[in-house]
PDB file of C-alpha atoms in Angstrom:
ATOM      1  CA  UNK P   1      -0.118   0.262   0.152  1.00 92.00           C
ATOM      2  CA  UNK P   2       1.178   3.551  -1.074  1.00 96.00           C
ATOM      3  CA  UNK P   3       0.125   6.156   1.334  1.00 97.00           C
ATOM      4  CA  UNK P   4      -0.025   9.802   0.521  1.00 97.00           C
ATOM      5  CA  UNK P   5      -0.379  13.008   2.362  1.00 97.00           C
ATOM      6  CA  UNK P   6      -1.279  16.287   0.710  1.00 97.00           C
ATOM      7  CA  UNK P   7      -0.388  19.731   1.667  1.00 97.00           C
ATOM      8  CA  UNK P   8      -2.559  22.318   0.036  1.00 94.00           C
ATOM      9  CA  UNK P   9      -4.586  25.250   1.361  1.00 90.00           C
ATOM     10  CA  UNK P  10      -7.434  24.504  -1.460  1.00 91.00           C
ATOM     11  CA  UNK P  11      -9.939  21.916  -0.370  1.00 91.00           C
ATOM     12  CA  UNK P  12     -11.023  21.531  -3.898  1.00 92.00           C
ATOM     13  CA  UNK P  13      -7.407  20.498  -4.901  1.00 92.00           C
ATOM     14  CA  UNK P  14      -7.033  17.714  -1.987  1.00 94.00           C
ATOM     15  CA  UNK P  15     -10.663  16.774  -2.613  1.00 93.00           C
ATOM     16  CA  UNK P  16      -9.647  16.200  -6.527  1.00 94.00           C
ATOM     17  CA  UNK P  17      -6.540  14.339  -6.092  1.00 95.00           C
ATOM     18  CA  UNK P  18      -8.460  12.017  -3.498  1.00 94.00           C
ATOM     19  CA  UNK P  19     -10.923  11.265  -5.922  1.00 94.00           C
ATOM     20  CA  UNK P  20      -8.564  10.818  -8.684  1.00 93.00           C
ATOM     21  CA  UNK P  21      -7.029   8.046  -6.489  1.00 94.00           C
ATOM     22  CA  UNK P  22     -10.144   6.475  -4.787  1.00 90.00           C
ATOM     23  CA  UNK P  23     -10.290   3.500  -7.299  1.00 91.00           C
ATOM     24  CA  UNK P  24      -6.639   2.557  -6.874  1.00 93.00           C
ATOM     25  CA  UNK P  25      -6.482  -0.522  -4.423  1.00 91.00           C
ATOM     26  CA  UNK P  26      -2.816   0.173  -3.666  1.00 94.00           C
ATOM     27  CA  UNK P  27      -2.780   3.836  -3.077  1.00 96.00           C
ATOM     28  CA  UNK P  28      -4.491   5.755  -0.294  1.00 95.00           C
ATOM     29  CA  UNK P  29      -4.895   9.280   0.810  1.00 96.00           C
ATOM     30  CA  UNK P  30      -4.155   9.442   4.629  1.00 95.00           C
ATOM     31  CA  UNK P  31      -3.699  12.789   5.541  1.00 95.00           C
ATOM     32  CA  UNK P  32      -4.572  16.126   4.333  1.00 96.00           C
ATOM     33  CA  UNK P  33      -3.028  19.320   5.658  1.00 96.00           C
ATOM     34  CA  UNK P  34      -3.643  23.070   4.763  1.00 94.00           C
ATOM     35  CA  UNK P  35      -0.586  24.695   6.314  1.00 94.00           C
ATOM     36  CA  UNK P  36       3.183  24.507   7.224  1.00 94.00           C
ATOM     37  CA  UNK P  37       2.470  24.154  10.685  1.00 95.00           C
ATOM     38  CA  UNK P  38      -0.334  21.290  10.412  1.00 96.00           C
ATOM     39  CA  UNK P  39       1.890  19.549   8.138  1.00 97.00           C
ATOM     40  CA  UNK P  40       4.710  19.614  10.522  1.00 96.00           C
ATOM     41  CA  UNK P  41       2.631  18.597  13.287  1.00 96.00           C
ATOM     42  CA  UNK P  42       0.722  15.834  11.514  1.00 96.00           C
ATOM     43  CA  UNK P  43       3.906  14.257  10.137  1.00 96.00           C
ATOM     44  CA  UNK P  44       5.424  14.170  13.581  1.00 94.00           C
ATOM     45  CA  UNK P  45       2.671  11.597  14.328  1.00 92.00           C
ATOM     46  CA  UNK P  46       2.014   9.631  11.348  1.00 91.00           C
ATOM     47  CA  UNK P  47       4.415   9.563   8.330  1.00 92.00           C
ATOM     48  CA  UNK P  48       3.083   8.549   4.796  1.00 96.00           C
ATOM     49  CA  UNK P  49       5.262   7.504   1.930  1.00 97.00           C
ATOM     50  CA  UNK P  50       5.001  10.477  -0.310  1.00 98.00           C
ATOM     51  CA  UNK P  51       3.753  13.963   0.490  1.00 98.00           C
ATOM     52  CA  UNK P  52       2.353  16.055  -2.294  1.00 98.00           C
ATOM     53  CA  UNK P  53       3.633  19.540  -1.545  1.00 97.00           C
ATOM     54  CA  UNK P  54       2.069  22.900  -2.830  1.00 94.00           C
ATOM     55  CA  UNK P  55       4.645  25.960  -2.618  1.00 90.00           C
ATOM     56  CA  UNK P  56       2.208  28.523  -1.772  1.00 87.00           C
ATOM     57  CA  UNK P  57       0.993  28.143   1.907  1.00 89.00           C
ATOM     58  CA  UNK P  58      -0.798  30.616   3.934  1.00 87.00           C
ATOM     59  CA  UNK P  59       1.586  30.610   6.663  1.00 88.00           C
ATOM     60  CA  UNK P  60       4.807  29.851   4.670  1.00 83.00           C
ATOM     61  CA  UNK P  61       6.087  28.074   1.744  1.00 88.00           C
ATOM     62  CA  UNK P  62       6.617  24.711   0.460  1.00 91.00           C
ATOM     63  CA  UNK P  63      10.274  25.230  -0.543  1.00 89.00           C
ATOM     64  CA  UNK P  64      11.377  25.954   3.024  1.00 90.00           C
ATOM     65  CA  UNK P  65       9.371  23.615   4.456  1.00 94.00           C
ATOM     66  CA  UNK P  66      10.797  20.845   1.902  1.00 96.00           C
ATOM     67  CA  UNK P  67      13.984  21.383   3.408  1.00 94.00           C
ATOM     68  CA  UNK P  68      12.969  21.148   6.798  1.00 95.00           C
ATOM     69  CA  UNK P  69      10.911  18.038   6.084  1.00 97.00           C
ATOM     70  CA  UNK P  70      13.837  16.502   4.272  1.00 96.00           C
ATOM     71  CA  UNK P  71      16.086  16.699   7.166  1.00 95.00           C
ATOM     72  CA  UNK P  72      13.572  15.457   9.895  1.00 96.00           C
ATOM     73  CA  UNK P  73      11.833  12.780   7.846  1.00 96.00           C
ATOM     74  CA  UNK P  74      14.730  11.690   5.221  1.00 95.00           C
ATOM     75  CA  UNK P  75      12.510   8.455   4.074  1.00 95.00           C
ATOM     76  CA  UNK P  76       9.805  10.625   3.225  1.00 97.00           C
ATOM     77  CA  UNK P  77       9.522  11.091  -0.464  1.00 98.00           C
ATOM     78  CA  UNK P  78       8.068  14.961  -1.235  1.00 98.00           C
ATOM     79  CA  UNK P  79       6.610  15.862  -4.463  1.00 97.00           C
ATOM     80  CA  UNK P  80       6.202  19.481  -5.218  1.00 96.00           C
ATOM     81  CA  UNK P  81       2.291  20.068  -6.837  1.00 94.00           C
ATOM     82  CA  UNK P  82       2.228  23.451  -7.713  1.00 90.00           C
ATOM     83  CA  UNK P  83       0.648  26.249 -10.178  1.00 86.00           C
ATOM     84  CA  UNK P  84       4.243  27.589 -10.612  1.00 82.00           C
ATOM     85  CA  UNK P  85       6.301  26.635 -13.446  1.00 81.00           C
ATOM     86  CA  UNK P  86       9.071  28.990 -12.924  1.00 79.00           C
ATOM     87  CA  UNK P  87      12.511  27.165 -13.060  1.00 80.00           C
ATOM     88  CA  UNK P  88      13.716  29.266  -9.972  1.00 78.00           C
ATOM     89  CA  UNK P  89      11.133  27.605  -7.900  1.00 83.00           C
ATOM     90  CA  UNK P  90      11.743  24.206  -9.447  1.00 87.00           C
ATOM     91  CA  UNK P  91      15.760  24.367  -8.830  1.00 85.00           C
ATOM     92  CA  UNK P  92      15.211  25.284  -5.411  1.00 86.00           C
ATOM     93  CA  UNK P  93      12.761  22.970  -4.254  1.00 91.00           C
ATOM     94  CA  UNK P  94      14.753  20.060  -5.954  1.00 92.00           C
ATOM     95  CA  UNK P  95      17.968  21.325  -4.261  1.00 90.00           C
ATOM     96  CA  UNK P  96      15.823  21.502  -0.711  1.00 92.00           C
ATOM     97  CA  UNK P  97      15.123  17.553  -1.142  1.00 95.00           C
ATOM     98  CA  UNK P  98      12.042  17.139  -3.454  1.00 96.00           C
ATOM     99  CA  UNK P  99      12.214  14.133  -5.371  1.00 96.00           C
ATOM    100  CA  UNK P 100       9.755  15.480  -8.108  1.00 95.00           C
ATOM    101  CA  UNK P 101       7.893  18.385  -9.527  1.00 95.00           C
ATOM    102  CA  UNK P 102       4.410  18.230 -10.967  1.00 94.00           C
ATOM    103  CA  UNK P 103       1.970  20.910 -12.105  1.00 92.00           C
ATOM    104  CA  UNK P 104      -1.640  20.985 -10.836  1.00 91.00           C
ATOM    105  CA  UNK P 105      -2.961  19.825 -14.612  1.00 89.00           C
ATOM    106  CA  UNK P 106      -1.144  16.743 -13.984  1.00 91.00           C
ATOM    107  CA  UNK P 107      -3.251  13.410 -15.047  1.00 92.00           C
ATOM    108  CA  UNK P 108      -3.871  10.210 -12.771  1.00 94.00           C
ATOM    109  CA  UNK P 109      -1.702   8.401 -15.083  1.00 94.00           C
ATOM    110  CA  UNK P 110       1.086  10.551 -14.458  1.00 94.00           C
ATOM    111  CA  UNK P 111       0.533  10.964 -10.782  1.00 95.00           C
ATOM    112  CA  UNK P 112       0.975   7.209 -10.441  1.00 95.00           C
ATOM    113  CA  UNK P 113       3.728   7.244 -12.516  1.00 95.00           C
ATOM    114  CA  UNK P 114       5.461   9.659 -10.250  1.00 96.00           C
ATOM    115  CA  UNK P 115       4.568   7.806  -7.207  1.00 97.00           C
ATOM    116  CA  UNK P 116       6.282   4.704  -8.639  1.00 95.00           C
ATOM    117  CA  UNK P 117       9.379   6.329  -9.603  1.00 95.00           C
ATOM    118  CA  UNK P 118      10.259   8.397  -6.616  1.00 96.00           C
ATOM    119  CA  UNK P 119       9.558   5.303  -4.411  1.00 96.00           C
ATOM    120  CA  UNK P 120      12.300   3.595  -6.323  1.00 94.00           C
ATOM    121  CA  UNK P 121      14.489   6.251  -5.451  1.00 93.00           C
ATOM    122  CA  UNK P 122      14.368   8.172  -8.944  1.00 94.00           C
ATOM    123  CA  UNK P 123      13.325  11.760  -9.716  1.00 94.00           C
ATOM    124  CA  UNK P 124      10.009  12.629 -11.706  1.00 94.00           C
ATOM    125  CA  UNK P 125       9.538  16.101 -13.530  1.00 93.00           C
ATOM    126  CA  UNK P 126       6.459  16.785 -15.591  1.00 88.00           C
ATOM    127  CA  UNK P 127       7.676  17.103 -19.278  1.00 84.00           C
ATOM    128  CA  UNK P 128       6.971  21.030 -19.302  1.00 82.00           C
ATOM    129  CA  UNK P 129       9.257  21.496 -16.578  1.00 85.00           C
ATOM    130  CA  UNK P 130      11.862  19.107 -18.050  1.00 84.00           C
ATOM    131  CA  UNK P 131      11.723  21.362 -21.295  1.00 80.00           C
ATOM    132  CA  UNK P 132      12.242  24.437 -19.046  1.00 76.00           C
ATOM    133  CA  UNK P 133      14.987  22.838 -17.275  1.00 77.00           C
ATOM    134  CA  UNK P 134      16.792  21.730 -20.487  1.00 75.00           C
ATOM    135  CA  UNK P 135      16.655  25.242 -21.854  1.00 70.00           C
ATOM    136  CA  UNK P 136      17.980  26.583 -18.779  1.00 66.00           C
ATOM    137  CA  UNK P 137      20.888  24.377 -18.532  1.00 63.00           C
ATOM    138  CA  UNK P 138      21.668  24.916 -22.306  1.00 60.00           C
ATOM    139  CA  UNK P 139      22.691  28.725 -21.330  1.00 55.00           C
ATOM    140  CA  UNK P 140      19.298  30.436 -22.240  1.00 50.00           C
ATOM    141  CA  UNK P 141      20.096  33.190 -19.371  1.00 49.00           C
ATOM    142  CA  UNK P 142      19.107  36.691 -19.251  1.00 48.00           C
ATOM    143  CA  UNK P 143      21.571  39.304 -19.725  1.00 46.00           C
ATOM    144  CA  UNK P 144      23.150  40.749 -16.765  1.00 50.00           C
ATOM    145  CA  UNK P 145      21.900  44.384 -17.563  1.00 53.00           C
ATOM    146  CA  UNK P 146      18.298  43.137 -17.642  1.00 64.00           C
ATOM    147  CA  UNK P 147      16.027  45.014 -15.624  1.00 72.00           C
ATOM    148  CA  UNK P 148      12.984  43.036 -14.477  1.00 75.00           C
ATOM    149  CA  UNK P 149       9.474  44.965 -14.763  1.00 82.00           C
ATOM    150  CA  UNK P 150       8.134  44.867 -11.200  1.00 87.00           C
ATOM    151  CA  UNK P 151       4.313  45.663 -10.397  1.00 90.00           C
ATOM    152  CA  UNK P 152       3.654  48.453  -7.963  1.00 90.00           C
ATOM    153  CA  UNK P 153       2.813  46.188  -5.361  1.00 92.00           C
ATOM    154  CA  UNK P 154       5.946  43.736  -5.731  1.00 91.00           C
ATOM    155  CA  UNK P 155       7.924  47.058  -5.417  1.00 90.00           C
ATOM    156  CA  UNK P 156       6.506  47.807  -2.433  1.00 91.00           C
ATOM    157  CA  UNK P 157       7.164  44.320  -0.803  1.00 92.00           C
ATOM    158  CA  UNK P 158      10.633  44.156  -2.002  1.00 91.00           C
ATOM    159  CA  UNK P 159      11.248  47.600  -0.234  1.00 90.00           C
ATOM    160  CA  UNK P 160       9.596  46.317   2.718  1.00 89.00           C
ATOM    161  CA  UNK P 161      11.972  43.100   2.644  1.00 89.00           C
ATOM    162  CA  UNK P 162      14.909  45.318   2.599  1.00 87.00           C
ATOM    163  CA  UNK P 163      13.935  47.169   5.444  1.00 84.00           C
ATOM    164  CA  UNK P 164      13.701  43.972   7.221  1.00 83.00           C
ATOM    165  CA  UNK P 165      10.070  43.759   7.801  1.00 89.00           C
ATOM    166  CA  UNK P 166       8.848  40.380   8.708  1.00 90.00           C
ATOM    167  CA  UNK P 167       6.305  38.811   6.613  1.00 90.00           C
ATOM    168  CA  UNK P 168       3.363  39.514   9.153  1.00 92.00           C
ATOM    169  CA  UNK P 169       4.522  43.362   9.363  1.00 92.00           C
ATOM    170  CA  UNK P 170       4.535  43.259   5.542  1.00 93.00           C
ATOM    171  CA  UNK P 171       0.935  42.183   5.560  1.00 92.00           C
ATOM    172  CA  UNK P 172      -0.135  44.641   8.001  1.00 94.00           C
ATOM    173  CA  UNK P 173       1.565  47.693   6.673  1.00 92.00           C
ATOM    174  CA  UNK P 174      -0.084  46.920   3.014  1.00 93.00           C
ATOM    175  CA  UNK P 175      -3.128  45.652   4.075  1.00 94.00           C
ATOM    176  CA  UNK P 176      -2.790  42.230   2.268  1.00 93.00           C
ATOM    177  CA  UNK P 177      -2.798  38.537   3.577  1.00 92.00           C
ATOM    178  CA  UNK P 178       0.370  36.566   4.725  1.00 91.00           C
ATOM    179  CA  UNK P 179      -0.206  34.529   1.781  1.00 90.00           C
ATOM    180  CA  UNK P 180      -0.248  37.381  -0.749  1.00 92.00           C
ATOM    181  CA  UNK P 181       3.080  38.545   0.631  1.00 91.00           C
ATOM    182  CA  UNK P 182       4.607  35.284   0.181  1.00 90.00           C
ATOM    183  CA  UNK P 183       3.453  35.051  -3.600  1.00 91.00           C
ATOM    184  CA  UNK P 184       4.944  38.340  -4.093  1.00 91.00           C
ATOM    185  CA  UNK P 185       8.200  37.269  -2.448  1.00 88.00           C
ATOM    186  CA  UNK P 186       8.304  34.279  -4.685  1.00 87.00           C
ATOM    187  CA  UNK P 187       7.507  35.926  -7.848  1.00 87.00           C
ATOM    188  CA  UNK P 188      10.294  38.528  -7.020  1.00 89.00           C
ATOM    189  CA  UNK P 189      12.539  35.723  -6.621  1.00 86.00           C
ATOM    190  CA  UNK P 190      11.839  34.165  -9.614  1.00 81.00           C
ATOM    191  CA  UNK P 191      11.949  37.507 -11.764  1.00 83.00           C
ATOM    192  CA  UNK P 192      15.267  38.561 -10.094  1.00 83.00           C
ATOM    193  CA  UNK P 193      16.754  34.943 -10.375  1.00 79.00           C
ATOM    194  CA  UNK P 194      17.415  34.886  -6.434  1.00 81.00           C
ATOM    195  CA  UNK P 195      17.789  31.846  -4.195  1.00 78.00           C
ATOM    196  CA  UNK P 196      16.465  33.706  -1.082  1.00 79.00           C
ATOM    197  CA  UNK P 197      15.655  36.858   0.593  1.00 80.00           C
ATOM    198  CA  UNK P 198      19.173  37.575   1.106  1.00 78.00           C
ATOM    199  CA  UNK P 199      20.234  37.131  -2.727  1.00 80.00           C
ATOM    200  CA  UNK P 200      16.804  39.163  -3.645  1.00 84.00           C
ATOM    201  CA  UNK P 201      18.142  42.224  -1.859  1.00 85.00           C
ATOM    202  CA  UNK P 202      21.629  41.935  -3.374  1.00 81.00           C
ATOM    203  CA  UNK P 203      20.421  41.695  -6.794  1.00 83.00           C
ATOM    204  CA  UNK P 204      17.932  44.435  -6.154  1.00 83.00           C
ATOM    205  CA  UNK P 205      20.614  46.516  -5.090  1.00 80.00           C
ATOM    206  CA  UNK P 206      22.606  45.761  -8.079  1.00 77.00           C
ATOM    207  CA  UNK P 207      19.796  46.562 -10.306  1.00 79.00           C
ATOM    208  CA  UNK P 208      18.658  49.762  -8.414  1.00 79.00           C
ATOM    209  CA  UNK P 209      15.451  48.467  -7.725  1.00 83.00           C
ATOM    210  CA  UNK P 210      14.664  50.063  -4.434  1.00 78.00           C
ATOM    211  CA  UNK P 211      14.104  53.674  -5.005  1.00 69.00           C
ATOM    212  CA  UNK P 212      10.754  54.870  -4.367  1.00 61.00           C
TER     213      UNK P 212
END
């Protein structure tokens, strides 16, 4: 029996995956979580074979959570299941211990194939993701003089990060949710090609993006 846990803050997504797998005799969804905190707590009590992990969560992000879980539960196979196809996210979560990356438009057949491959020690990437990684590895890089176009809100979040505001403080300051702050942060990391918030500010300074 392959046991599956799902971390996603959208009930429809979790229910859809569960329904997709309900007729598979050897696969069972045993846990569903809606946040970073509930995932950490739940996995400390019961560990499945595989965790399907969303990147954008209400109290944090799946990329950082993946790194923590990979250390605390080395036998757990983590597959990112996300709406984000940006290569920066893919590379970061794979570097943090994920065994696969799927987009939320994945089919039942592909989902099951991913389960089989990661459980035998392999890595599974959806075809679209594989193509993007290949293009990236072939040297299709942005010019160092490239200045990314940021939205007004992304600029506000970037400046707040540079001023060392916490995620909660940024949310309060801009009257938006923590999840929205995290979404803007991840978009900024992707647009600027950074690995984390420290790298984000370094690149922003280099490109002179912190001016009001």
